[in-house]
CSV table of C-alpha atoms in Angstrom, one decimal:
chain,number,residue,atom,x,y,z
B,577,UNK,CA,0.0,0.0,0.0
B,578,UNK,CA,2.9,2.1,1.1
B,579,UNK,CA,4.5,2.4,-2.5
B,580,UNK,CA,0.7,2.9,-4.1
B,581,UNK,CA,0.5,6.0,-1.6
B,582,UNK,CA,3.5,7.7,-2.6
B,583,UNK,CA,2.9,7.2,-6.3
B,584,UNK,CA,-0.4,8.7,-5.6
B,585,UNK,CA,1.4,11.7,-4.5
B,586,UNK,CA,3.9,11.9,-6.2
B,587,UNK,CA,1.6,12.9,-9.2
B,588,UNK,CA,-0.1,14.7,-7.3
B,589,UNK,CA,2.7,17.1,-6.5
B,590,UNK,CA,3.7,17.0,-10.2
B,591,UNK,CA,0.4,18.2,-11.1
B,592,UNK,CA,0.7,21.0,-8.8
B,593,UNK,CA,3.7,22.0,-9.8
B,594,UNK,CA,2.7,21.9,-13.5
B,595,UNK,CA,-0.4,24.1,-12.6
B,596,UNK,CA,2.1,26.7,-11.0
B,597,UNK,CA,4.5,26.3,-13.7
B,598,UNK,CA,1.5,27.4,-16.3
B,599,UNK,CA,0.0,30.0,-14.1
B,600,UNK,CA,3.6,31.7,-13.8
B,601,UNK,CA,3.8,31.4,-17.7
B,602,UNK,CA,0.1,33.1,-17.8
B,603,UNK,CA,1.3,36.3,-16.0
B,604,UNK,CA,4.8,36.3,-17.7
B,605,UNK,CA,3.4,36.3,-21.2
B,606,UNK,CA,0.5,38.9,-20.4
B,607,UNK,CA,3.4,41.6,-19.0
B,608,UNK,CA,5.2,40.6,-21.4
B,609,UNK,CA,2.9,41.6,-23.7
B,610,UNK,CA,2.4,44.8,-22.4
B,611,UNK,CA,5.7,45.9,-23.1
B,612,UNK,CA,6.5,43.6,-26.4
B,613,UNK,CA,3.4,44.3,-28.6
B,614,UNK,CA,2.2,47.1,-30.5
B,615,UNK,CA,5.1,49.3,-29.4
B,616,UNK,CA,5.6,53.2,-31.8
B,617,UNK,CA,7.9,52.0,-34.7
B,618,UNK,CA,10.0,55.4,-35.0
B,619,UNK,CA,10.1,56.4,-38.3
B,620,UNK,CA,12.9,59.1,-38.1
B,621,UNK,CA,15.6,59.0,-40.4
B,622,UNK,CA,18.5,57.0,-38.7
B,623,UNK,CA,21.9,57.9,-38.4
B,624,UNK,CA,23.0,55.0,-40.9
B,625,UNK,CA,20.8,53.9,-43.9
B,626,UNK,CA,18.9,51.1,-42.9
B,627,UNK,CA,20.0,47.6,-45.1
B,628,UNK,CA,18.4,47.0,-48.3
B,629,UNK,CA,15.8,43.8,-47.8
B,630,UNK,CA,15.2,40.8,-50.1
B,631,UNK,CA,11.4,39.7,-49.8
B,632,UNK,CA,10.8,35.9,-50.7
B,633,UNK,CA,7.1,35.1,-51.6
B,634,UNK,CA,6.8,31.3,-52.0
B,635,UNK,CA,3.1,31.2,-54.1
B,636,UNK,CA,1.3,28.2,-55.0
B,637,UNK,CA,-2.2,29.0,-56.2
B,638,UNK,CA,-4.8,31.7,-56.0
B,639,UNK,CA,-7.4,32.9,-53.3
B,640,UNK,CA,-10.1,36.0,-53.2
B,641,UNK,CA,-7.3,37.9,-50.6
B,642,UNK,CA,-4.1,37.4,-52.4
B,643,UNK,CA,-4.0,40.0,-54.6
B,644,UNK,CA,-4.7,42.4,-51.4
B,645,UNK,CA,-2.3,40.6,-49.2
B,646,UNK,CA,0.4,40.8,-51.5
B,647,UNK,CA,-0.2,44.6,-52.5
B,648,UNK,CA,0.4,45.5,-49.0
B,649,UNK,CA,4.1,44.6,-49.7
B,650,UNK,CA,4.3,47.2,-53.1
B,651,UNK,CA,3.6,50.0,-49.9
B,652,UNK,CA,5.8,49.2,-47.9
B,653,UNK,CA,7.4,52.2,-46.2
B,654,UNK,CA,11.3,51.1,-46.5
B,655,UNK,CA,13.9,52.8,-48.5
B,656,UNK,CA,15.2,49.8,-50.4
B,657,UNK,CA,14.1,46.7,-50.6
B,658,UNK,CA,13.0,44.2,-53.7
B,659,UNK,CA,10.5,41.7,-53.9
B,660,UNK,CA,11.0,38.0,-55.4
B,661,UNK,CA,8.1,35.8,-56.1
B,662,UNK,CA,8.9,32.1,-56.5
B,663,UNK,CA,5.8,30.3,-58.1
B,664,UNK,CA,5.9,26.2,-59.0
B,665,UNK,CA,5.1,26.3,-62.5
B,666,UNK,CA,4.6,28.9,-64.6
B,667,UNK,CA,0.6,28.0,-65.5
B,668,UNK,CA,0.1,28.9,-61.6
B,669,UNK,CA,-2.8,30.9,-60.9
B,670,UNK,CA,-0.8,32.8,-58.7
B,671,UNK,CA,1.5,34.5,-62.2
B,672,UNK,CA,-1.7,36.5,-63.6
B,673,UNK,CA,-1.7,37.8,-59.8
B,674,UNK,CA,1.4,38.6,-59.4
B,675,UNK,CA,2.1,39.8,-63.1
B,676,UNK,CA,-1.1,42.4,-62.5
B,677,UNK,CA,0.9,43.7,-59.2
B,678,UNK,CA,4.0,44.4,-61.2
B,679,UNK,CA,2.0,46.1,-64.4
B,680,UNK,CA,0.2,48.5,-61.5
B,681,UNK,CA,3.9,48.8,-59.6
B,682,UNK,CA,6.4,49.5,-61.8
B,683,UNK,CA,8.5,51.2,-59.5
B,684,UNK,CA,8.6,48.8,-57.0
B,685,UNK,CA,11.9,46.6,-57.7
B,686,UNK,CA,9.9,43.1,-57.6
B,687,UNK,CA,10.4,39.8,-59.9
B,688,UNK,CA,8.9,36.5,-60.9
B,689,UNK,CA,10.9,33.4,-60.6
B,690,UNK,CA,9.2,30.4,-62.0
B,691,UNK,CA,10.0,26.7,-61.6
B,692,UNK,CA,12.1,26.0,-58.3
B,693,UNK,CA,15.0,24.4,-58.2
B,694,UNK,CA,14.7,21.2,-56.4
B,695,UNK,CA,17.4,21.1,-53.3
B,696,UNK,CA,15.5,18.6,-50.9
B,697,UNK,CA,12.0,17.4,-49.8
B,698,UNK,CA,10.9,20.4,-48.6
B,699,UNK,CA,8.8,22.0,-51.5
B,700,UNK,CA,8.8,25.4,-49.8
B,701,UNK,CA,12.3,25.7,-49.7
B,702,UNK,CA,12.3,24.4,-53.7
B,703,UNK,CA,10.4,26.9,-54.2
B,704,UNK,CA,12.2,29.8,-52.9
B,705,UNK,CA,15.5,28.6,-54.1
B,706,UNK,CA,15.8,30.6,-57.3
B,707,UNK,CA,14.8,34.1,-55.5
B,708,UNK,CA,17.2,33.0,-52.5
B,709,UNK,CA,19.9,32.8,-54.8
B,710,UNK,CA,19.2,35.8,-57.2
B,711,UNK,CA,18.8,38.1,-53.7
B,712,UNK,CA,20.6,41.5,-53.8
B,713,UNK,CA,20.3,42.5,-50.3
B,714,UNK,CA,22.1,41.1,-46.7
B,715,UNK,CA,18.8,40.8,-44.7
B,716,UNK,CA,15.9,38.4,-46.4
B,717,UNK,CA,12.4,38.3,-45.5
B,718,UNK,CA,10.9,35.0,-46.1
B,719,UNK,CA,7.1,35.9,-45.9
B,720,UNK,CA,4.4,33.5,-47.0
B,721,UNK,CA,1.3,34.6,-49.3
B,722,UNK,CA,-1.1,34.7,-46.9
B,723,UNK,CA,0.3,37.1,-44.8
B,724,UNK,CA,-1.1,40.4,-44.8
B,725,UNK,CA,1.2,43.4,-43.9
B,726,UNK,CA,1.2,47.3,-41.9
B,727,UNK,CA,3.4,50.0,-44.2
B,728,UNK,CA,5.6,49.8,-40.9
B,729,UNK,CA,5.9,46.5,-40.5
B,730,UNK,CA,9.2,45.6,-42.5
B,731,UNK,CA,10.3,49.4,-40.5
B,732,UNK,CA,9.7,48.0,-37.1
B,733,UNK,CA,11.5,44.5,-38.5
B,734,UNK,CA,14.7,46.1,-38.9
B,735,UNK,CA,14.8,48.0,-35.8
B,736,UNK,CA,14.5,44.9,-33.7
B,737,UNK,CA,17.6,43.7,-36.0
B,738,UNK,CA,20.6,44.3,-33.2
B,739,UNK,CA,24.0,43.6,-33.9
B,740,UNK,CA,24.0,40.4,-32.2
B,741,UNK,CA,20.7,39.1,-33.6
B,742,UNK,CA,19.9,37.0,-36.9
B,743,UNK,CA,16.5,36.4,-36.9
B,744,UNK,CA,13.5,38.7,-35.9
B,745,UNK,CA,10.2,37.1,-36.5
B,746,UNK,CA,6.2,38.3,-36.1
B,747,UNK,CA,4.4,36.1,-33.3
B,748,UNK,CA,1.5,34.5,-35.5
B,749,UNK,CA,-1.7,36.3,-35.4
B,750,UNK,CA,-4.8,37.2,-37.8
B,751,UNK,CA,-6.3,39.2,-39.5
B,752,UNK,CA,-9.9,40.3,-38.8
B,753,UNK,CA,-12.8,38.4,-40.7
B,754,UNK,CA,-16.0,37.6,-40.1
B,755,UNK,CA,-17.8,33.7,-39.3
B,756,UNK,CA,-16.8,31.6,-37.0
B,757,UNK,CA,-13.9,30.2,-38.3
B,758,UNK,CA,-12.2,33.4,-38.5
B,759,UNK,CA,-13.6,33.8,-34.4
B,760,UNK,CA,-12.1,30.4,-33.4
B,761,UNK,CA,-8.5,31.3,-35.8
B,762,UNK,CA,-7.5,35.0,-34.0
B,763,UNK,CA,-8.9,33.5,-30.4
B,764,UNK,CA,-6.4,30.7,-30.6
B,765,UNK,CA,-3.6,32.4,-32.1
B,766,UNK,CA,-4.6,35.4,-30.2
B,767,UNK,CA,-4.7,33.4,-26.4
B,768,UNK,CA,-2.8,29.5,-26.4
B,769,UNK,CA,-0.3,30.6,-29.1
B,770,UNK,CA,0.6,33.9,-27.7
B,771,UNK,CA,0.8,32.8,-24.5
B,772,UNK,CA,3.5,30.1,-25.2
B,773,UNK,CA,4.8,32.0,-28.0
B,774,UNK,CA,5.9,35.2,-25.9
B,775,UNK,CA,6.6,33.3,-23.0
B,776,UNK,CA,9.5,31.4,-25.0
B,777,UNK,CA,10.8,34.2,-26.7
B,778,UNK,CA,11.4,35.7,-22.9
B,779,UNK,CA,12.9,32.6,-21.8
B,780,UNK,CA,15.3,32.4,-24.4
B,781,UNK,CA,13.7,29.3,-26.1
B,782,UNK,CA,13.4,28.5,-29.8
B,783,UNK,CA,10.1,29.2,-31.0
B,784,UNK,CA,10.5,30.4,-34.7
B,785,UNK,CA,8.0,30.4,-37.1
B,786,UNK,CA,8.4,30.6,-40.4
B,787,UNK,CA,5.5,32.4,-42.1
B,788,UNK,CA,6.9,36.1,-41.6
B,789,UNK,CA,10.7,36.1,-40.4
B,790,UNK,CA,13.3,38.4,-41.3
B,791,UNK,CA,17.0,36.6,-41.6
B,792,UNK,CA,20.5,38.1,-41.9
B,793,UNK,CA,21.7,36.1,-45.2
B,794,UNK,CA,25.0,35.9,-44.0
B,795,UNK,CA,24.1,33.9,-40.7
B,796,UNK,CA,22.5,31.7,-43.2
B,797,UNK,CA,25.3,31.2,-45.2
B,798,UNK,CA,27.1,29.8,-42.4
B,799,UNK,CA,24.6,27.6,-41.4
B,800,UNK,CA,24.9,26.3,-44.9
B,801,UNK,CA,22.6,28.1,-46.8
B,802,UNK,CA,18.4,27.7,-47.4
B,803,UNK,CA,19.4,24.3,-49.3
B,804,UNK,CA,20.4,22.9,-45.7
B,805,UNK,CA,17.0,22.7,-44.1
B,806,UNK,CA,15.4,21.5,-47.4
B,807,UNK,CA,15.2,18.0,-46.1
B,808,UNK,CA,13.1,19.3,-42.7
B,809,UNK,CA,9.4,20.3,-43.0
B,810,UNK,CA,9.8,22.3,-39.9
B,811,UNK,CA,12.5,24.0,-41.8
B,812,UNK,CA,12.0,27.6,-39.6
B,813,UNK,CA,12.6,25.3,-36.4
B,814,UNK,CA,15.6,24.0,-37.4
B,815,UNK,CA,17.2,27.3,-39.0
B,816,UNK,CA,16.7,29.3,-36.0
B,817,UNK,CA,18.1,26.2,-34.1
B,818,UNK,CA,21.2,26.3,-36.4
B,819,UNK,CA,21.6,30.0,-36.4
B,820,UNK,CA,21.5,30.0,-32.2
B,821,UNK,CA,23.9,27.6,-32.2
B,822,UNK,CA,26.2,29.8,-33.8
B,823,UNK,CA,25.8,32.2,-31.4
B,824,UNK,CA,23.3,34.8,-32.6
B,825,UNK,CA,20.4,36.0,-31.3
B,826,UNK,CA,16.4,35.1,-31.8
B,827,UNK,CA,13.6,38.4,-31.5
B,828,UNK,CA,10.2,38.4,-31.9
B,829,UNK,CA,9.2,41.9,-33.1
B,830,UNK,CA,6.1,44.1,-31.9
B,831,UNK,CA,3.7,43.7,-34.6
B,832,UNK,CA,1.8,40.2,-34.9
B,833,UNK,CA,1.8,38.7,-38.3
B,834,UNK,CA,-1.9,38.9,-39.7
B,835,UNK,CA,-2.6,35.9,-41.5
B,836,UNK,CA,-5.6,36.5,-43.9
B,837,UNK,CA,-6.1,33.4,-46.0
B,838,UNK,CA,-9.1,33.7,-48.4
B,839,UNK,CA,-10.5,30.2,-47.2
B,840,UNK,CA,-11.5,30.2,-43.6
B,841,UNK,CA,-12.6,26.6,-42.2
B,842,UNK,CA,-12.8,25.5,-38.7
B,843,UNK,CA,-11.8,22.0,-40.2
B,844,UNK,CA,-9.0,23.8,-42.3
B,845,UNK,CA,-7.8,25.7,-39.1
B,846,UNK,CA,-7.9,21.9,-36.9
B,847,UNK,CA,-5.9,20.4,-39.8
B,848,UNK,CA,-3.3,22.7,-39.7
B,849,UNK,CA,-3.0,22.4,-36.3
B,850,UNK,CA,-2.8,18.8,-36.1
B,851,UNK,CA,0.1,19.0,-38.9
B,852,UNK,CA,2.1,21.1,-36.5
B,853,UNK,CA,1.4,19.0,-33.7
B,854,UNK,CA,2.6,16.4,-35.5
B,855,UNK,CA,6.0,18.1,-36.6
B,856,UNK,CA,6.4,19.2,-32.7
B,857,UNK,CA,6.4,15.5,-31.7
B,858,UNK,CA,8.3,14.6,-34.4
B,859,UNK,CA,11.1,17.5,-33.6
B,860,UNK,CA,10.5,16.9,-29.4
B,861,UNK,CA,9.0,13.8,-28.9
B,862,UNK,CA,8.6,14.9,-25.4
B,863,UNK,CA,5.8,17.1,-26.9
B,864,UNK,CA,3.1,14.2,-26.9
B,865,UNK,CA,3.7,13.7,-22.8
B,866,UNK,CA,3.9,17.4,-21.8
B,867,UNK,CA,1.5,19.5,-24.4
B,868,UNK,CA,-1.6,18.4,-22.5
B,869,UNK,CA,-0.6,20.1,-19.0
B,870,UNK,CA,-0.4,24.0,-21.7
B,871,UNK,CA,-4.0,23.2,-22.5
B,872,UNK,CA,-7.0,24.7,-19.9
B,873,UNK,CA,-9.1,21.6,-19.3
B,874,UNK,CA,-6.4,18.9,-18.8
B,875,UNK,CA,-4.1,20.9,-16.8
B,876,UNK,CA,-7.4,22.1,-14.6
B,877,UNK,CA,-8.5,18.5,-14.0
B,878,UNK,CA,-5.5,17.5,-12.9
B,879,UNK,CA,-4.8,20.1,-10.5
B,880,UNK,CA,-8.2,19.7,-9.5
B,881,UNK,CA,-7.6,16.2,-8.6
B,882,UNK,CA,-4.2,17.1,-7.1
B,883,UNK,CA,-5.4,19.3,-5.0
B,884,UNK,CA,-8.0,17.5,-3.2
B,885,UNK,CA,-5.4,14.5,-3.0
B,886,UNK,CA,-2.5,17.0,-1.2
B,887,UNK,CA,-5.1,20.0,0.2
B,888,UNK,CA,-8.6,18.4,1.0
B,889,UNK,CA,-10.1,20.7,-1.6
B,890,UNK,CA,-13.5,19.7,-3.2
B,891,UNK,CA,-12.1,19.1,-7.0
B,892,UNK,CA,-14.6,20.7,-9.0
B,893,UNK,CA,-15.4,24.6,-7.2
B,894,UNK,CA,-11.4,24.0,-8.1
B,895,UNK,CA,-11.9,23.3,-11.9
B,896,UNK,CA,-14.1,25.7,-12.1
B,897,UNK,CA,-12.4,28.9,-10.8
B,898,UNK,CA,-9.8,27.3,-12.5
B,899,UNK,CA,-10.9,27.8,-16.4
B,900,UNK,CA,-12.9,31.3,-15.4
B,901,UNK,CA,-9.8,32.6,-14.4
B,902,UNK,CA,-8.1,31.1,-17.5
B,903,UNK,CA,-10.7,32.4,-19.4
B,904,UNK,CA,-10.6,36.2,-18.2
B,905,UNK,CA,-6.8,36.1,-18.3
B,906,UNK,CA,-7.0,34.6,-21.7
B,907,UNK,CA,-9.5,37.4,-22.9
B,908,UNK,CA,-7.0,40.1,-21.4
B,909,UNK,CA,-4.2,38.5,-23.7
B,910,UNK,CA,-6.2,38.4,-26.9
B,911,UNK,CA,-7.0,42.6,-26.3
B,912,UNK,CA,-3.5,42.7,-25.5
B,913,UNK,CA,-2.4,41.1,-28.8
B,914,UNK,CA,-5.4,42.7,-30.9
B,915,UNK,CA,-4.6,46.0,-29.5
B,916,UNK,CA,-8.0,46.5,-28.5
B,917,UNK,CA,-10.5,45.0,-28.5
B,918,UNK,CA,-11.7,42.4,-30.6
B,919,UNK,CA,-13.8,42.7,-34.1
B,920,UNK,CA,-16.5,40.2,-32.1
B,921,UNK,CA,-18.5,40.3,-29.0
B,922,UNK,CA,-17.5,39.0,-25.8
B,923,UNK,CA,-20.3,35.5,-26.3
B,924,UNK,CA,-18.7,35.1,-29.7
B,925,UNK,CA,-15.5,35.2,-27.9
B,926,UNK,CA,-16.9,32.2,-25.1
B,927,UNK,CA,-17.8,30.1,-27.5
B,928,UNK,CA,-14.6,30.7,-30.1
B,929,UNK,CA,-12.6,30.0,-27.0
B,930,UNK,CA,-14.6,27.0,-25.4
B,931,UNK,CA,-14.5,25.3,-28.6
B,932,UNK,CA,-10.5,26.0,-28.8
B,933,UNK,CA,-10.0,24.5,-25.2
B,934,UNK,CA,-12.3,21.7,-25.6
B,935,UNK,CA,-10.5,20.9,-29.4
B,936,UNK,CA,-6.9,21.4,-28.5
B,937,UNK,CA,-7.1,17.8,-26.7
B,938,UNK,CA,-8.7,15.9,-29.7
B,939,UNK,CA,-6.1,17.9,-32.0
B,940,UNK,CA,-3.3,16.5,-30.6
B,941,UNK,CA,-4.9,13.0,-30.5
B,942,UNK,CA,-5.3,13.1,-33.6
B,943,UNK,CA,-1.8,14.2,-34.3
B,944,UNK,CA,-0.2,10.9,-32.6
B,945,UNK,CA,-2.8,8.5,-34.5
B,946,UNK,CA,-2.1,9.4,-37.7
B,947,UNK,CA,1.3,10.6,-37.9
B,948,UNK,CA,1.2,11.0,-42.2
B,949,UNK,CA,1.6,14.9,-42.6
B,950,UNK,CA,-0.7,16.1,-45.8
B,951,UNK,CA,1.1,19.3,-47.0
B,952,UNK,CA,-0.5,21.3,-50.2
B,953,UNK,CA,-0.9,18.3,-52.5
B,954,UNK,CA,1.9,15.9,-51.0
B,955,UNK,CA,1.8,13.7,-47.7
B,956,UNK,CA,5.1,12.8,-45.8
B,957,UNK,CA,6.8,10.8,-43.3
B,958,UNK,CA,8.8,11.9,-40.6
B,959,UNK,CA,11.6,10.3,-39.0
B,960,UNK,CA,12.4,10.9,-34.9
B,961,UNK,CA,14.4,14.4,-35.2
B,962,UNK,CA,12.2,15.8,-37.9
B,963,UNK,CA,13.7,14.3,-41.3
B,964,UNK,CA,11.3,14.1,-44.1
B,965,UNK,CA,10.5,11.5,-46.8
B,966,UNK,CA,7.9,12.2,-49.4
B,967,UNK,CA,5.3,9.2,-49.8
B,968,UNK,CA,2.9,10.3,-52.7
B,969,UNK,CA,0.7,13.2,-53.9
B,970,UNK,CA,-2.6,13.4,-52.9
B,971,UNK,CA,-5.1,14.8,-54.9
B,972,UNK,CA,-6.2,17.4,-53.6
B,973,UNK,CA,-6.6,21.3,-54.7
B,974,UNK,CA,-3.5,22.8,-54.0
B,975,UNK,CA,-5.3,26.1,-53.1
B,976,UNK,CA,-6.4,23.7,-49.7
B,977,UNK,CA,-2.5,23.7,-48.4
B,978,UNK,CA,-1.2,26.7,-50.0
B,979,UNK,CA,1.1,28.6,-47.2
């Protein structure tokens, strides 16, 4: 009985510790935000000219807010800088786009690269290979087409850009929309994401995403150039890992990234999910035991349990003080990251965020059953440490997994 006893405990004090654990990351990432988001980008003219940018634009098909989201990068206010488009093929919908932008633009320095160049698995990377190479400028912007950008944004970039510091990336956000979908996609990137997001940029720890991130090329080059992540899905993961282990610096700068695809799904949105779930356990295979003690309802019912093991407390007035609490802190961190408040109401919000908590536990199930990855109109399998190996195309509109 004696050993049963002490196991009983023993979990119970490592839930408790977990719950403190989160509840300190809750209140770090809120401050942090505070001070980290939204901050005046100073538009002054500096002292030395700022570095000229590259900006990579991997494109594979067409949706109703490309031409809009790309636009917002021929208005960019930044002295010099040149934009590459890298499409797949040159019958992509995506040309007649991006060929329109350069007829309305023509003083914007921006070019078409068609066809890839085939370095690896990754078709991203493929994809950008020809712009990469042709680049003119020391600091490259690899910005995927969904993203939707401020005149500033590239501005405030470069001022995070220290001398010690290679890569300064935008903490994933959205962009308002209306429906549900578009509720449930800024409430989770605007409350669990930006909670662990900020909370490992202050702790040092290597959470780079790739869909806006602004690189110092010649970091790069040491690190062997784009062609060496080709063979990684999680390519952004393992550049910034490279990169820090050369000694430079990771930042995330002050302005979100707005994602604005033209196809919002709440299927879509789950799907993508579960395909980063799968890289993180893939990458950190530690991911499948600890992810569930980040999530509200797990973490509360443990503690809950936990506590009326080690304190006497009735479990559920527990639980439940629990996720309100979680659920007012979480609303405090989407106005932070919104900078404002929300383009929905506060019962839209409850139910976008209820059906995020309640999800985020079946995502990740579904992640470890069915450990294929479907990207764009290829599936893959991953080998422990993130390695990729392409099994066969699926057929599947390649609008679906455009980036």
């Amino acid at each position: 009985m004696m050993p049963m006893v002490y196991t009983v405990y023993g979990f119970a004090i490592f839930f408790m510790i977990a719950w403190v654990c989160l509840w300190l990351i809750h209140i770090m990432a809120l401050s942090y935000s505070k001070w980290k988001l939204h901050r005046t980008v100073d538009r002054s003219p500096p002292e030395t000219p700022y570095p000229g940018v590259t900006i990579l634009k991997p494109l594979t098909g067409t949706d109703l807010n490309l031409f809009s989201n790309l636009e917002t990068f021929f208005t960019l206010d930044y002295p010099t800088y040149e934009i590459c488009f890298c499409v797949e093929t040159e019958h992509d919908a995506a040309v007649v786009v991006v060929n329109t932008l350069l007829h309305k633009y023509p003083h914007v320095d921006a070019r078409l690269f068609t066809g890839g160049k085939h370095v690896g698995v990754n078709p991203k990377i493929n994809n950008l290979q020809p712009g990469y190479l042709a680049a003119k400028y020391p600091l490259i912007l690899i910005s995927d087409a969904g993203i939707r950008m401020r005149d500033d944004t590239l501005l405030d970039m470069v001022q995070h850009m220290r001398e010690d510091v290679a890569i300064v990336h935008q903490m994933p956000f959205a962009w308002d929309a209306e429906g549900f979908a578009a509720v449930y996609e800024k409430v989770f990137f605007g409350t669990a994401q930006a909670r662990m997001y900020l909370g490992a940029d202050l702790l040092g720890i290597n959470c780079h995403t790739g869909m806006s991130s602004l690189v110092r090329r010649c970091a790069l080059e040491e690190a062997g150039g784009l062609q060496a992540f080709a063979d990684y899905l999680a390519e952004d993961y393992f550049m910034a890992k490279a990169v820090m282990a050369a000694g430079w610096k990771m930042r995330v700068s002050s302005l979100p990234a707005l994602q604005n695809t033209g196809a919002r799904s709440v299927g879509g949105l789950q799907a993508r999910l579960a395909r980063w779930a799968r890289l993180r356990i893939a990458m950190v295979p530690t991911t499948a035991l600890l992810e569930p003690l980040t999530e509200c309802m797990p973490l509360g019912a443990g503690a809950a349990w936990a506590a009326g093991h080690l304190f006497n407390a009735e479990p559920l007035p527990f639980f439940l003080v629990h996720v309100l609490v979680w659920f007012l802190s979480d609303w405090l961190m989407l106005r932070s990251v919104q900078n404002g408040s929300p383009p929905f109401t506060k019962v839209q919000f409850l139910l976008g965020w209820v059906w995020s908590e309640c999800c985020a536990p079946f995502v990740l199930a579904a992640a470890l059953i069915s450990p294929e990855i479907s990207w764009r109109t290829r599936s893959y399998r991953l080998d422990w440490g993130g390695h990729a190996h392409e099994l066969k195309p699926l057929k599947t509109d390649p609008v679906a997994f455009r980036i």
